[in-house]
GROMACS .gro file of C-alpha atoms in nm:
model
  173
    1UNK     CA    1   3.273  -5.361  -4.030
    2UNK     CA    2   2.925  -5.412  -3.811
    3UNK     CA    3   3.133  -5.337  -3.467
    4UNK     CA    4   3.264  -4.981  -3.691
    5UNK     CA    5   2.907  -4.883  -3.815
    6UNK     CA    6   2.772  -4.951  -3.411
    7UNK     CA    7   3.059  -4.777  -3.286
    8UNK     CA    8   3.008  -4.531  -3.517
    9UNK     CA    9   2.612  -4.462  -3.409
   10UNK     CA   10   2.753  -4.488  -2.987
   11UNK     CA   11   3.011  -4.180  -3.038
   12UNK     CA   12   2.715  -4.009  -3.289
   13UNK     CA   13   2.538  -4.027  -3.069
   14UNK     CA   14   2.710  -3.937  -2.718
   15UNK     CA   15   2.882  -3.625  -2.934
   16UNK     CA   16   2.533  -3.526  -3.013
   17UNK     CA   17   2.424  -3.580  -2.628
   18UNK     CA   18   2.716  -3.383  -2.508
   19UNK     CA   19   2.623  -3.101  -2.827
   20UNK     CA   20   2.201  -3.025  -2.634
   21UNK     CA   21   2.206  -2.730  -2.412
   22UNK     CA   22   1.975  -2.956  -2.167
   23UNK     CA   23   1.723  -2.863  -2.017
   24UNK     CA   24   1.777  -2.712  -1.672
   25UNK     CA   25   1.760  -3.002  -1.414
   26UNK     CA   26   1.465  -2.756  -1.153
   27UNK     CA   27   1.355  -2.324  -1.265
   28UNK     CA   28   1.249  -2.152  -0.970
   29UNK     CA   29   1.004  -1.799  -1.076
   30UNK     CA   30   0.875  -1.672  -0.705
   31UNK     CA   31   0.812  -1.327  -0.638
   32UNK     CA   32   1.120  -1.121  -0.487
   33UNK     CA   33   1.046  -0.976  -0.176
   34UNK     CA   34   0.804  -0.653  -0.159
   35UNK     CA   35   0.533  -0.493   0.001
   36UNK     CA   36   0.154  -0.630  -0.020
   37UNK     CA   37   0.006  -0.380   0.169
   38UNK     CA   38  -0.026  -0.022   0.073
   39UNK     CA   39  -0.214   0.251   0.231
   40UNK     CA   40  -0.495   0.444   0.071
   41UNK     CA   41  -0.357   0.676  -0.240
   42UNK     CA   42   0.052   0.548  -0.118
   43UNK     CA   43   0.261   0.467  -0.411
   44UNK     CA   44   0.311   0.102  -0.474
   45UNK     CA   45   0.651  -0.058  -0.533
   46UNK     CA   46   0.707  -0.369  -0.751
   47UNK     CA   47   0.989  -0.563  -0.614
   48UNK     CA   48   0.869  -0.780  -0.949
   49UNK     CA   49   0.915  -1.121  -0.931
   50UNK     CA   50   1.265  -1.424  -0.984
   51UNK     CA   51   1.251  -1.672  -1.246
   52UNK     CA   52   1.602  -1.901  -1.209
   53UNK     CA   53   1.689  -2.135  -1.426
   54UNK     CA   54   2.017  -2.324  -1.201
   55UNK     CA   55   2.335  -2.037  -1.471
   56UNK     CA   56   2.080  -1.706  -1.520
   57UNK     CA   57   1.828  -1.523  -1.318
   58UNK     CA   58   1.620  -1.348  -1.471
   59UNK     CA   59   1.383  -1.052  -1.200
   60UNK     CA   60   1.032  -0.927  -1.456
   61UNK     CA   61   0.797  -0.665  -1.419
   62UNK     CA   62   0.430  -0.759  -1.395
   63UNK     CA   63   0.219  -0.589  -1.706
   64UNK     CA   64  -0.080  -0.465  -1.395
   65UNK     CA   65  -0.147  -0.142  -1.265
   66UNK     CA   66  -0.239  -0.125  -0.908
   67UNK     CA   67  -0.477   0.194  -0.865
   68UNK     CA   68  -0.474   0.258  -0.447
   69UNK     CA   69  -0.735   0.473  -0.421
   70UNK     CA   70  -0.948   0.175  -0.409
   71UNK     CA   71  -0.921  -0.002  -0.060
   72UNK     CA   72  -0.951  -0.361  -0.132
   73UNK     CA   73  -0.731  -0.659  -0.293
   74UNK     CA   74  -0.543  -0.554  -0.566
   75UNK     CA   75  -0.407  -0.924  -0.841
   76UNK     CA   76  -0.051  -0.860  -0.945
   77UNK     CA   77   0.011  -1.103  -1.278
   78UNK     CA   78   0.382  -1.168  -1.364
   79UNK     CA   79   0.441  -1.359  -1.657
   80UNK     CA   80   0.803  -1.536  -1.900
   81UNK     CA   81   0.830  -1.706  -2.108
   82UNK     CA   82   1.193  -1.925  -2.107
   83UNK     CA   83   1.253  -2.309  -2.287
   84UNK     CA   84   0.875  -2.262  -2.469
   85UNK     CA   85   0.699  -2.313  -2.151
   86UNK     CA   86   0.466  -2.034  -1.970
   87UNK     CA   87   0.560  -1.888  -1.563
   88UNK     CA   88   0.298  -1.712  -1.381
   89UNK     CA   89   0.308  -1.587  -1.047
   90UNK     CA   90  -0.032  -1.464  -0.927
   91UNK     CA   91   0.162  -1.101  -0.639
   92UNK     CA   92  -0.191  -1.021  -0.408
   93UNK     CA   93  -0.140  -0.652  -0.293
   94UNK     CA   94  -0.402  -0.505   0.047
   95UNK     CA   95  -0.499  -0.127   0.015
   96UNK     CA   96  -0.597  -0.089   0.291
   97UNK     CA   97  -0.665   0.246   0.533
   98UNK     CA   98  -0.543   0.234   0.849
   99UNK     CA   99  -0.463   0.631   0.970
  100UNK     CA  100  -0.670   0.894   1.111
  101UNK     CA  101  -0.756   1.218   0.900
  102UNK     CA  102  -0.594   1.518   1.024
  103UNK     CA  103  -0.762   1.795   1.253
  104UNK     CA  104  -0.607   2.153   1.267
  105UNK     CA  105  -0.752   2.421   1.503
  106UNK     CA  106  -0.886   2.713   1.275
  107UNK     CA  107  -0.751   3.073   1.496
  108UNK     CA  108  -1.047   3.205   1.666
  109UNK     CA  109  -1.022   3.428   2.011
  110UNK     CA  110  -0.943   3.201   2.253
  111UNK     CA  111  -1.007   3.426   2.601
  112UNK     CA  112  -1.278   3.644   2.641
  113UNK     CA  113  -1.427   3.878   2.899
  114UNK     CA  114  -1.730   3.790   3.076
  115UNK     CA  115  -2.039   3.877   2.923
  116UNK     CA  116  -1.847   3.796   2.589
  117UNK     CA  117  -2.015   3.565   2.298
  118UNK     CA  118  -1.754   3.316   2.171
  119UNK     CA  119  -1.800   3.241   1.845
  120UNK     CA  120  -1.628   2.896   1.731
  121UNK     CA  121  -1.366   2.871   1.469
  122UNK     CA  122  -1.408   2.528   1.385
  123UNK     CA  123  -1.188   2.311   1.259
  124UNK     CA  124  -0.974   2.213   0.883
  125UNK     CA  125  -1.029   1.810   0.804
  126UNK     CA  126  -0.836   1.599   0.641
  127UNK     CA  127  -0.762   1.241   0.537
  128UNK     CA  128  -0.552   1.013   0.315
  129UNK     CA  129  -0.883   0.894   0.136
  130UNK     CA  130  -0.934   1.253  -0.014
  131UNK     CA  131  -1.214   1.215   0.173
  132UNK     CA  132  -1.499   1.517   0.240
  133UNK     CA  133  -1.564   1.431   0.618
  134UNK     CA  134  -1.770   1.628   0.877
  135UNK     CA  135  -1.698   1.665   1.251
  136UNK     CA  136  -1.833   1.589   1.551
  137UNK     CA  137  -1.844   1.884   1.840
  138UNK     CA  138  -1.864   1.800   2.239
  139UNK     CA  139  -1.877   2.095   2.467
  140UNK     CA  140  -1.994   2.411   2.589
  141UNK     CA  141  -1.889   2.779   2.663
  142UNK     CA  142  -2.098   2.997   2.945
  143UNK     CA  143  -1.991   3.331   2.808
  144UNK     CA  144  -2.160   3.469   3.173
  145UNK     CA  145  -1.942   3.179   3.396
  146UNK     CA  146  -1.549   3.267   3.438
  147UNK     CA  147  -1.406   2.972   3.408
  148UNK     CA  148  -1.239   2.735   3.097
  149UNK     CA  149  -1.401   2.500   2.947
  150UNK     CA  150  -1.330   2.251   2.709
  151UNK     CA  151  -1.498   2.175   2.314
  152UNK     CA  152  -1.367   1.854   2.186
  153UNK     CA  153  -1.427   1.799   1.757
  154UNK     CA  154  -1.435   1.460   1.647
  155UNK     CA  155  -1.430   1.321   1.248
  156UNK     CA  156  -1.420   0.982   1.161
  157UNK     CA  157  -1.305   0.874   0.809
  158UNK     CA  158  -1.525   0.590   0.601
  159UNK     CA  159  -1.291   0.272   0.767
  160UNK     CA  160  -1.358   0.376   1.106
  161UNK     CA  161  -0.992   0.587   1.160
  162UNK     CA  162  -1.102   0.881   1.397
  163UNK     CA  163  -0.875   1.138   1.564
  164UNK     CA  164  -0.958   1.442   1.838
  165UNK     CA  165  -0.848   1.813   1.838
  166UNK     CA  166  -0.896   1.959   2.157
  167UNK     CA  167  -0.961   2.385   2.155
  168UNK     CA  168  -0.909   2.504   2.540
  169UNK     CA  169  -1.168   2.843   2.587
  170UNK     CA  170  -1.141   3.102   2.834
  171UNK     CA  171  -1.366   3.380   2.986
  172UNK     CA  172  -1.167   3.558   3.218
  173UNK     CA  173  -1.364   3.830   3.442
   0.00000   0.00000   0.00000
């Protein structure tokens, strides 16, 4: 009788152990490949994170938002509760400004007869940072001397990105 109870107990333990779904041996929680550097004022796409338990893969996205109008380091956090355990990862995204300002010559009269004063119509400056930028002008036009004169316009944004554009003014006899 004792043998029967011991054998029955062992069988019950084996059967109950087999019924337990068990906990996966390994659980991997990783960041999906993505762009971790974004240019100021552009759209950043969250590629999410993946949790894999050997059989299943779960892709999650963060509730955090990225403000790409502010330069610097941003933290995007991913959190998932799986099998009563909390998994958390952080992605670091850097907002940079590596784009120089765009310069456009404003239309103007750039070919004049000798003795006529040249009027600088200037340029427009736009920048991806949405800053209001000023520009510097170098060069002079001697309106009483025939020749071709180069005027150089330069603008620099707050991130140090610089661009130049040239205008050529011709004074004819």
